[in-house]
Short mmCIF file of C-alpha atoms in Angstrom, two decimals:
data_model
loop_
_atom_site.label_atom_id
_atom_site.label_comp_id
_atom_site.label_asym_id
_atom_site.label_seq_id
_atom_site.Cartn_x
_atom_site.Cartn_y
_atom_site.Cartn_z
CA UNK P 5 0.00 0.00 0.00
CA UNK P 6 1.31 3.21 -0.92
CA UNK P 7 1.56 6.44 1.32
CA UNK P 8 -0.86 9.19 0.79
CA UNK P 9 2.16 11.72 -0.19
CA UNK P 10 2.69 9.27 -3.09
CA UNK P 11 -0.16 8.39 -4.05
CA UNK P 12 -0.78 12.43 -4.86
CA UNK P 13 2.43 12.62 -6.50
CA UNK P 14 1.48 9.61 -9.05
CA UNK P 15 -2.07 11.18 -9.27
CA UNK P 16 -0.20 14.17 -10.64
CA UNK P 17 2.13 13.27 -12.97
CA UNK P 18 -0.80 11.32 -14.95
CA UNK P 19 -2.73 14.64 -15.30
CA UNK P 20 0.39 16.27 -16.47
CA UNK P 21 0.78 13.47 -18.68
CA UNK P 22 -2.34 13.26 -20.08
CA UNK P 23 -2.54 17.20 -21.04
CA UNK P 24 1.16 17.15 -22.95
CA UNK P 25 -0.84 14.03 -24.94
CA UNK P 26 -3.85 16.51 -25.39
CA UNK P 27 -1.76 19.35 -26.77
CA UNK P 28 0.03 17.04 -28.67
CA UNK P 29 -3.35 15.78 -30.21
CA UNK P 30 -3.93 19.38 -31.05
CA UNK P 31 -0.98 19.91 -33.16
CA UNK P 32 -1.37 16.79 -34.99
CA UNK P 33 -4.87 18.11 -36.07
CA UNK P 34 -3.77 21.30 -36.56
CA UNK P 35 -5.79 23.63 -35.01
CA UNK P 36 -2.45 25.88 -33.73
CA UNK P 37 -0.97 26.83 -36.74
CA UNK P 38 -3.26 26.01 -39.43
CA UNK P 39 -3.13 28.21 -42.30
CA UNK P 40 -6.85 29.54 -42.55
CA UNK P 41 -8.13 28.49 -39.07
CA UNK P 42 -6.71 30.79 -36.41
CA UNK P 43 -4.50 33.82 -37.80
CA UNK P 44 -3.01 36.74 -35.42
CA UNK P 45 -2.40 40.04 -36.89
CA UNK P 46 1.85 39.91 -36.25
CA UNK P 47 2.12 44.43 -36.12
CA UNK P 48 1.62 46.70 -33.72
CA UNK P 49 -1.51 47.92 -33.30
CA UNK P 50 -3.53 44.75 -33.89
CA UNK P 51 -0.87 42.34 -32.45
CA UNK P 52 -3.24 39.89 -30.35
CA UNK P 53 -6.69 42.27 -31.62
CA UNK P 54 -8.19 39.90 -34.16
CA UNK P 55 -8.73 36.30 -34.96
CA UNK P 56 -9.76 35.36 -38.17
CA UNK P 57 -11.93 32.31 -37.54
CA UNK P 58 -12.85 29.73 -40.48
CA UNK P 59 -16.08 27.76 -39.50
CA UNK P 60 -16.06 23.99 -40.77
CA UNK P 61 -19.20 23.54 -41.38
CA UNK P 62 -19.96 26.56 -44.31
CA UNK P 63 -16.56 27.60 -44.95
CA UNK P 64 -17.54 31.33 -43.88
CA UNK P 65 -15.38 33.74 -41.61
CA UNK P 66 -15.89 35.73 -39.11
CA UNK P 67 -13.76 38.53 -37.75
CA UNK P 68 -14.03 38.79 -33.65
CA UNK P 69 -12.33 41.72 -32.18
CA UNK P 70 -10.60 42.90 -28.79
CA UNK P 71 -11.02 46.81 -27.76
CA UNK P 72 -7.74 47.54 -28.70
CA UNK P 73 -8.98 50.33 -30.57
CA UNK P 74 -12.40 52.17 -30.42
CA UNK P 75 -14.46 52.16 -33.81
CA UNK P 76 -14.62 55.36 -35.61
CA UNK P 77 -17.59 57.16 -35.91
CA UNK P 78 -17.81 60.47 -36.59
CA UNK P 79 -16.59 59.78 -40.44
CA UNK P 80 -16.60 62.92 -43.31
CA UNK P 81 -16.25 61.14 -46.92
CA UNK P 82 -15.32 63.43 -49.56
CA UNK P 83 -17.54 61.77 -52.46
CA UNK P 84 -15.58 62.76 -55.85
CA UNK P 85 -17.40 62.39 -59.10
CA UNK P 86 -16.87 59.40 -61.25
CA UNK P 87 -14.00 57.47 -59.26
CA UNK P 88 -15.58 54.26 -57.56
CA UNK P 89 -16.92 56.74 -54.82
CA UNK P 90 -20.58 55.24 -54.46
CA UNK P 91 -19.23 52.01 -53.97
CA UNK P 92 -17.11 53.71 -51.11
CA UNK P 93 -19.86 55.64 -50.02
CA UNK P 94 -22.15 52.45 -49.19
CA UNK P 95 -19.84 51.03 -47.20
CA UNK P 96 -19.60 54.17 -44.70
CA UNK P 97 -23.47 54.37 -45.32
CA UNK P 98 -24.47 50.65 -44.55
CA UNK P 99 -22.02 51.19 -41.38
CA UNK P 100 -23.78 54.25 -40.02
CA UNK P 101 -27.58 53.06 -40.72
CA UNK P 102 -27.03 49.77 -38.90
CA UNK P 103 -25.93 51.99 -35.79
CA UNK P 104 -28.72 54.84 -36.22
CA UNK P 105 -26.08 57.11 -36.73
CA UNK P 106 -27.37 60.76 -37.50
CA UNK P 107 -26.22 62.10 -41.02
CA UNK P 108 -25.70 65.58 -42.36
CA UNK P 109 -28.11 65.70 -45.40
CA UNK P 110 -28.72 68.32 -47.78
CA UNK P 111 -32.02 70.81 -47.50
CA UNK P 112 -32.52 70.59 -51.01
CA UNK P 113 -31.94 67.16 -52.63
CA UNK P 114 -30.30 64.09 -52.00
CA UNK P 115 -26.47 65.43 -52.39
CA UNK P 116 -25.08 68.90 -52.12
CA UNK P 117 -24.90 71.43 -54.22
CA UNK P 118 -22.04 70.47 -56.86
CA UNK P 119 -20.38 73.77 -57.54
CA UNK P 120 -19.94 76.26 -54.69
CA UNK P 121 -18.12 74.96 -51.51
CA UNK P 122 -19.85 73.19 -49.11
CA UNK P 123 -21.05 75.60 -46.64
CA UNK P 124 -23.36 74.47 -43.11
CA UNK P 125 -26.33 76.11 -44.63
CA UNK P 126 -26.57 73.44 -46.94
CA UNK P 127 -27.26 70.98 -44.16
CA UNK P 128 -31.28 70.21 -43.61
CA UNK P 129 -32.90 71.72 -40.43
CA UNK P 130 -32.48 70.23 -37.11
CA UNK P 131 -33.87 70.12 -33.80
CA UNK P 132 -33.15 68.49 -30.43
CA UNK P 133 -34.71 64.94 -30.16
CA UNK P 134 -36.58 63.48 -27.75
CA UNK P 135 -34.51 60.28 -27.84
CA UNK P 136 -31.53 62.73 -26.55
CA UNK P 137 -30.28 63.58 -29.74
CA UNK P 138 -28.22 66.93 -29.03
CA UNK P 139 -28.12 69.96 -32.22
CA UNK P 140 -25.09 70.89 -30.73
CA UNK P 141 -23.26 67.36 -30.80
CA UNK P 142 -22.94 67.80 -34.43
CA UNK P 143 -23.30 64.52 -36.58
CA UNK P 144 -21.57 61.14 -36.93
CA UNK P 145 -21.67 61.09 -40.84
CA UNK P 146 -21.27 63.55 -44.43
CA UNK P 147 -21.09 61.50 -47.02
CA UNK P 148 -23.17 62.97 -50.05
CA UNK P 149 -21.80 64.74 -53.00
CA UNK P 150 -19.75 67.99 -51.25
CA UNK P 151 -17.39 70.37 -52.49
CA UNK P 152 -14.62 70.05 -49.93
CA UNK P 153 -14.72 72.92 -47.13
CA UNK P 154 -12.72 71.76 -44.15
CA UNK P 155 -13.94 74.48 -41.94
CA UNK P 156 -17.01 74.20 -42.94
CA UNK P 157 -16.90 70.74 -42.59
CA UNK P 158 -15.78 70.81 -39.07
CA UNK P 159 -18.54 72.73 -38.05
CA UNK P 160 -20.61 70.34 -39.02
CA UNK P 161 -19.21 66.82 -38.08
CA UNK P 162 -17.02 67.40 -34.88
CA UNK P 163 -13.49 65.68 -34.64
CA UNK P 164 -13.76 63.56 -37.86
CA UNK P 165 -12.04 61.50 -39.81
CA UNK P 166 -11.67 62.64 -43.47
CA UNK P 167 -11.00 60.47 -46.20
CA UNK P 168 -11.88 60.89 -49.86
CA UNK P 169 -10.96 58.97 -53.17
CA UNK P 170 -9.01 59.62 -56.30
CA UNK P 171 -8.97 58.18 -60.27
CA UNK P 172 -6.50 58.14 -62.96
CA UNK P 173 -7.56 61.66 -64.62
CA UNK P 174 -7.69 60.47 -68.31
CA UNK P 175 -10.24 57.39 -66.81
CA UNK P 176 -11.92 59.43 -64.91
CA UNK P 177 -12.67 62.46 -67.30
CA UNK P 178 -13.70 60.04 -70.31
CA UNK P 179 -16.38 58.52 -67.76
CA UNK P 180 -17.79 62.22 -66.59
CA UNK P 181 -18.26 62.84 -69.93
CA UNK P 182 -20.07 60.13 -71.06
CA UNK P 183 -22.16 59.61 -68.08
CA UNK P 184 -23.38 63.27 -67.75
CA UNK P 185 -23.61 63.68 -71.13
CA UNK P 186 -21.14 66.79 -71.41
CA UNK P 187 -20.18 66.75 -74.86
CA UNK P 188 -24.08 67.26 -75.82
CA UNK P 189 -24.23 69.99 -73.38
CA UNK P 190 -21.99 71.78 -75.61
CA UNK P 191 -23.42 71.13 -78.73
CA UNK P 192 -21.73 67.89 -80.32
CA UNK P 193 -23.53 66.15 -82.70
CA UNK P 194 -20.95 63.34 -83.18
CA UNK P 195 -20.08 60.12 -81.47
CA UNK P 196 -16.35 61.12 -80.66
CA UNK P 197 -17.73 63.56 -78.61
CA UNK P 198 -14.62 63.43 -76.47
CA UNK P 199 -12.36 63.50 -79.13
CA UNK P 200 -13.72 66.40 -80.81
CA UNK P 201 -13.84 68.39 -77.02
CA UNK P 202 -10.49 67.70 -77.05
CA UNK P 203 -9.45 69.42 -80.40
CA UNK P 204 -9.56 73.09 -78.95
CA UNK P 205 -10.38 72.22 -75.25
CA UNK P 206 -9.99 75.94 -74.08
CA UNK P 207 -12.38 76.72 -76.83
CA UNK P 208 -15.24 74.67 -75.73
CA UNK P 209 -14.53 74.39 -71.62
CA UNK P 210 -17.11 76.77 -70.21
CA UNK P 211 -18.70 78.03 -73.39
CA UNK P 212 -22.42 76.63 -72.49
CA UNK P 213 -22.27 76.51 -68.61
CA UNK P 214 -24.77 74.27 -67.86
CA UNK P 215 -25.19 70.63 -66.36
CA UNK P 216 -21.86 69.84 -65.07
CA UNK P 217 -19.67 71.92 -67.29
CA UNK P 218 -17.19 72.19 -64.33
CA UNK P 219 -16.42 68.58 -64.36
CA UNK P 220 -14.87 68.71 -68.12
CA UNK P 221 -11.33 70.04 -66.35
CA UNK P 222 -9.65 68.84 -63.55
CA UNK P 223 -12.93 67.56 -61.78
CA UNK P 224 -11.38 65.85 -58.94
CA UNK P 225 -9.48 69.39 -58.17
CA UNK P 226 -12.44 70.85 -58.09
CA UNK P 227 -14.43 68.47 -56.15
CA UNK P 228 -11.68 69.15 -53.65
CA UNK P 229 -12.12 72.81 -53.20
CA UNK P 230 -9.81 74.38 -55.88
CA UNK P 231 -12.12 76.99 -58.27
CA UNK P 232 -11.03 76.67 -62.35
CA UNK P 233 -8.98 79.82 -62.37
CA UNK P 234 -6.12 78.68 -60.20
CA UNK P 235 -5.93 74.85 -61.93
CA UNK P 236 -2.92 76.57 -64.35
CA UNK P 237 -1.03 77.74 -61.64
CA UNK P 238 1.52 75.27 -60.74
CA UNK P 239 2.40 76.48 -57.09
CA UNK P 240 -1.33 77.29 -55.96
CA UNK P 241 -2.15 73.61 -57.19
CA UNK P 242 1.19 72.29 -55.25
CA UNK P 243 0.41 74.24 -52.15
CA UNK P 244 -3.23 72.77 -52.53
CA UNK P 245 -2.42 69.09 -52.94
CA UNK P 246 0.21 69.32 -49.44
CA UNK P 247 -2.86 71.47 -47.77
CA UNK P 248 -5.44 68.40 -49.20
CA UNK P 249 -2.06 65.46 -47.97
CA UNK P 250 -2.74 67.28 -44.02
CA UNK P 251 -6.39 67.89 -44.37
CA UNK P 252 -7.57 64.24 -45.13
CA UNK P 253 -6.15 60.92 -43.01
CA UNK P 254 -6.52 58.98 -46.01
CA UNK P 255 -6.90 59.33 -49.90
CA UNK P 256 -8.13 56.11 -51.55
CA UNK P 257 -7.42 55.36 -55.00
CA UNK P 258 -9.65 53.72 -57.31
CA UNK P 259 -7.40 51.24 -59.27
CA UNK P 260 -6.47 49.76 -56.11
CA UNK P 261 -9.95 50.29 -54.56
CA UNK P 262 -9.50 46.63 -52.30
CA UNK P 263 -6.00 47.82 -50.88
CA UNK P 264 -7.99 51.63 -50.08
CA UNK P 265 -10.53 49.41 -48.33
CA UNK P 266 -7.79 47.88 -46.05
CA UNK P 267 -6.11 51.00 -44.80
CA UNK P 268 -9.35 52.33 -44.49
CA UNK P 269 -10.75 49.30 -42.37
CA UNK P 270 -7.76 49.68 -40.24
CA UNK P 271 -7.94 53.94 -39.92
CA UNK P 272 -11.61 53.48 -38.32
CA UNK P 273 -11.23 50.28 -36.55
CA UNK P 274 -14.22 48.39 -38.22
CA UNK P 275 -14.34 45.07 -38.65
CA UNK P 276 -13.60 42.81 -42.02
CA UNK P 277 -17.64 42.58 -42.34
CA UNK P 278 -18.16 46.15 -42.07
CA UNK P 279 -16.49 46.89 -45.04
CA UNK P 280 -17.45 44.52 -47.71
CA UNK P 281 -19.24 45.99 -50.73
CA UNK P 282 -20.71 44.84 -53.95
CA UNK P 283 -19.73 47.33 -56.74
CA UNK P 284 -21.82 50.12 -58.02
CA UNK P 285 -22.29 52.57 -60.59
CA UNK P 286 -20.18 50.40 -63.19
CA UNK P 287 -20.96 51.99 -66.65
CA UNK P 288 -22.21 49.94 -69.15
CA UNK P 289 -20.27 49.55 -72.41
CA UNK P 290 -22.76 51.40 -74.40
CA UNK P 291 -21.66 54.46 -72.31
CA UNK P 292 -17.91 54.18 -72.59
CA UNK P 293 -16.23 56.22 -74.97
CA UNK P 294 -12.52 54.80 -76.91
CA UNK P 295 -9.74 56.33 -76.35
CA UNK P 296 -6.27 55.94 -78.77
CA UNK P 297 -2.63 56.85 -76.92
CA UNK P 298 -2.93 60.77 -78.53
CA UNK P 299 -6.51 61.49 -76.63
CA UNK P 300 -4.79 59.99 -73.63
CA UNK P 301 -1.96 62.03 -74.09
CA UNK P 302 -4.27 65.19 -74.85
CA UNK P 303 -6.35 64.51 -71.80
CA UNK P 304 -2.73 64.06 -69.60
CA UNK P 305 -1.91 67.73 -70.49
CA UNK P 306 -5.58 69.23 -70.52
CA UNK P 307 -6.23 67.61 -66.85
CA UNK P 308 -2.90 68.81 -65.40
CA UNK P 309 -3.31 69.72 -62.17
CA UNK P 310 -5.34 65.80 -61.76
CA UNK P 311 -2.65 64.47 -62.61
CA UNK P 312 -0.14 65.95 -60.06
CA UNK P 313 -2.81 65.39 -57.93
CA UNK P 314 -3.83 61.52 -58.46
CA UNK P 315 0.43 60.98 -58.89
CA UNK P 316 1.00 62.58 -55.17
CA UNK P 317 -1.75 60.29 -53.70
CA UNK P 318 -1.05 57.27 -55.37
CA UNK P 319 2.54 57.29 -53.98
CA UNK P 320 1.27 58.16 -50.79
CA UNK P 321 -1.29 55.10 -50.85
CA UNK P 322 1.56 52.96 -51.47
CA UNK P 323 3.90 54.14 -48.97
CA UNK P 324 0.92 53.85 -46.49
CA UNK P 325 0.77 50.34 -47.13
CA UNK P 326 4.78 49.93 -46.85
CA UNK P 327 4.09 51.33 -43.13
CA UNK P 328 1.30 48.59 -42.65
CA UNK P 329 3.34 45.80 -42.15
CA UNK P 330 4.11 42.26 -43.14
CA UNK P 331 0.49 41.01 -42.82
CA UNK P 332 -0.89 43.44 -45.81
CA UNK P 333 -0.96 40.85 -48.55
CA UNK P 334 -2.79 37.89 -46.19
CA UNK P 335 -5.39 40.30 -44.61
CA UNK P 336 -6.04 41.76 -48.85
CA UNK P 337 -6.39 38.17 -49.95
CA UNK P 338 -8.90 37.23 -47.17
CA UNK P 339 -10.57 40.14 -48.24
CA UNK P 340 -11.20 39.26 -51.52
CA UNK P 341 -11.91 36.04 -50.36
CA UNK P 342 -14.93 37.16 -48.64
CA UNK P 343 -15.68 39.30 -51.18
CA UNK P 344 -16.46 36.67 -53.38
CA UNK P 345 -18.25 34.66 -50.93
CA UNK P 346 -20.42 37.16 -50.80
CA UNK P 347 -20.63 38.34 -54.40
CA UNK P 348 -21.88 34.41 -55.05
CA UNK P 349 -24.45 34.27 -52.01
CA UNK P 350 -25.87 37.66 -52.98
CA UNK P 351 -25.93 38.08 -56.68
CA UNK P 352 -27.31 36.50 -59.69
CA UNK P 353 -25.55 37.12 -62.58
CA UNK P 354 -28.11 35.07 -65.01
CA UNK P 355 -30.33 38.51 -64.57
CA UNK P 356 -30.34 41.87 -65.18
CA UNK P 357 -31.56 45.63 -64.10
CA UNK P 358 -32.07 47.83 -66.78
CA UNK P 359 -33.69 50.44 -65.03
CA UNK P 360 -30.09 53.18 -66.26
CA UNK P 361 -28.60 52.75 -69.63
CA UNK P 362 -25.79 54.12 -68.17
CA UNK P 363 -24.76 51.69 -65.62
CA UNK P 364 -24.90 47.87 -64.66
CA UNK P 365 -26.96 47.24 -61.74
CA UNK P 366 -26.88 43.68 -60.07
CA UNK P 367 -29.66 41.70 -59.21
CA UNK P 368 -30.28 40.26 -55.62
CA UNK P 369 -30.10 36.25 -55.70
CA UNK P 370 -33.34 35.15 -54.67
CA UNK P 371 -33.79 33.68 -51.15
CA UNK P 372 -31.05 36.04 -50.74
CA UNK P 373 -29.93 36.69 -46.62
CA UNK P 374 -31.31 40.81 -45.83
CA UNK P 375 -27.58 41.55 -45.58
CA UNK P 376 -27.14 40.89 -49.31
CA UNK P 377 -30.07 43.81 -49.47
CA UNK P 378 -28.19 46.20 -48.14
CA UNK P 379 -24.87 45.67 -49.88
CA UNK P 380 -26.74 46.23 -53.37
CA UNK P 381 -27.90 49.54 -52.12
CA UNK P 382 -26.48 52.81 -53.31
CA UNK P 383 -25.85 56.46 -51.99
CA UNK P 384 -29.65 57.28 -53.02
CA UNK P 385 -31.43 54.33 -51.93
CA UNK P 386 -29.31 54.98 -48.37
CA UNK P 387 -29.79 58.45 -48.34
CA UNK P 388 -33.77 58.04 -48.45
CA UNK P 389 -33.79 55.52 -45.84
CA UNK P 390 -31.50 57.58 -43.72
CA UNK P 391 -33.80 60.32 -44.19
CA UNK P 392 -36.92 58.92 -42.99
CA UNK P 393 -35.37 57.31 -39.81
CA UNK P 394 -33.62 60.77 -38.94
CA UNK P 395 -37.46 62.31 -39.47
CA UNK P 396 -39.21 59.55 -37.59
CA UNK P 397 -37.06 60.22 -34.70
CA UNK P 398 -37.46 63.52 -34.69
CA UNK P 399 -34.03 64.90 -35.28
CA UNK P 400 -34.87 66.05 -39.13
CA UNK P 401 -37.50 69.11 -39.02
CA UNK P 402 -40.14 69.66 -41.38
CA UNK P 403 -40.89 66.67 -42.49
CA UNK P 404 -38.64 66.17 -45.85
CA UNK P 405 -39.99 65.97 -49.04
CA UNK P 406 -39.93 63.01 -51.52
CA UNK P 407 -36.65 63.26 -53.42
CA UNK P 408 -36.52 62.41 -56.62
#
């Protein structure tokens, strides 16, 4: 018979024992170090903040997150004309409606006014709510069409983040001027429209001002506060650009839209499911104009000051993501990944909306989840929605109008 002292001790080692074995087990299987089942963020800031979970049974992930950081909220997006913007702007949108988030919306339409500054008189009437909505709290959100205005701006949404998005200017200028229709504006008759602009540009810019006349030069300039008459001077526009570098925490840019979206995740602390999108406002291919090298090359020179512009912020996009660390490339591929998980659950491709000539509008797979709803929803369709609520709790006074 053995003494009680020894009897523990042997009682003891087996447990030990018997959890080395388990552990053991658990490497075999791989649940530690399995590519794809448990993944830890190796910077700084998120070092130990996220775990990247793959469920066996649909394949599906989910992002869980440790308060590390504190979400952003009180977001300003500077939405540019014709540079993946809506698709930007529903993500920001989609984010604030889930959360009842209170929005700065225009007193006139559904997006400001496009050619003077923004300016706080454009922003629809309040009053103090009942719920405890505050006037003077300012708003979470501005994220309709807005010429930039930082002071304005500020007044409006307090301690924000800015962030705003840029397009190669010879893209971007061949798809203004298709989709609002500038060249007829001025009087072409011909299909080159474009082209034949493009012959005397100086000639024809601002000749008929009406429509959007203003975005036929340097519209992303413009969009971003600088007036026409200082786009031809080379040190106002490079004083501008440094002023825009300080003014905004990040600049996406639209050929690398899914890299913007994970700088942008990380800049407000959202999660990976917050910030999936389905793509909107894609032009369809009746609306596209062609373009040889020489019209490139024309638009290059005509659109300037976009092009210093969209050069400065692509560099600084890419040095951005330089600064984000090793884990860059696997967090952007896990993106995408989920990005076409969803694009498949949500979307079916066999039909079509032809409701705008102009653009290709997906159709919502039927038996659909409600989340694939609101991920086919654009800047308008938000807007309205965001508009009621902010009415039917009492923070938006008179009652707004139908927009059309």
């Amino acid at each position: 018979m053995f003494p009680i002292r020894s009897r523990f001790s042997i009682k003891k080692a087996f447990y030990i024992i018997l959890g080395i074995l388990f552990i053991f087990s658990l490497h075999q299987n791989g649940v530690f170090h399995a590519p794809g089942r448990f993944l830890i963020p190796e910077d700084d800031q998120y070092a130990d903040d996220e775990v990247y979970h793959q469920n066996s049974q649909d394949f599906r992930y989910s992002v869980q997150r440790k308060s590390h950081c504190k979400p952003k909220e009180k977001v300003v997006f500077l939405k540019t004309h014709k540079t993946a913007s809506s698709t930007a702007v529903s993500i920001i949108e989609r984010y604030g409606f889930n959360r009842n988030f209170t929005f700065a919306l225009s007193n006139s339409a559904l997006k400001f006014y496009h050619a003077p500054l923004f300016s706080r008189s454009m922003v629809h009437e309040l009053s103090d709510s009942a719920i405890g909505w505050k006037k003077a709290d300012g708003y979470h959100m501005l994220t309709n069409h807005a010429r930039f205005n930082k002071a304005e701006m500020d007044d409006v949404v307090h301690n924000a983040t800015y962030f705003t998005i840029v397009r190669n200017p010879v893209d971007q200028l061949e798809s203004a001027f298709g989709y609002f229709g500038l060249g007829k504006s001025m009087g072409f008759k011909k299909n080159d429209q474009l082209e034949e602009f493009m012959k005397d540009p100086k000639k024809h810019f601002g000749s008929v001002k009406k429509g959007y006349w203003q975005f036929a030069k340097n519209n992303q300039l413009f969009d971003l506060g600088l007036d026409h008459k200082y786009h031809d001077d080379s040190d106002v526009v490079t004083d501008t650009i440094h002023k825009l570098d300080h003014d905004f925490d990040l600049v996406m840019v639209s050929e690398y839209f899914d890299e913007s979206v994970i700088l942008l995740r990380r800049l407000l602390c959202w999660d990976i499911e917050d910030v999936l999108y389905i793509s909107k406002a894609i032009r369809s291919k009746s609306h596209r104009l062609q373009m040889d090298v020489n019209l490139r090359e024309k638009i290059q020179a005509w659109n300037k000051a976009d092009v210093q512009l969209y050069q400065h912020f692509n560099k600084t996009l890419w040095r951005k993501i330089k600064e984000y660390g090793p884990t860059f490339q696997r967090d952007l591929d896990y993106y995408r990944t989920r990005l076409g998980e969803v694009a498949e659950e949500c979307i079916d491709l066999s039909q079509k909306n032809s409701r705008d000539v102009r653009e290709v509008k997906y159709v919502l797979r039927k038996g659909a989840p409600h989340y694939c709803q609101e991920l086919l929803w654009g800047d308008v369709e938000y807007t309205r929605f965001i508009q009621r609520r902010m009415w039917d709790r009492g923070i938006l006074l008179p009652h707004p109008k139908a927009q059309g």
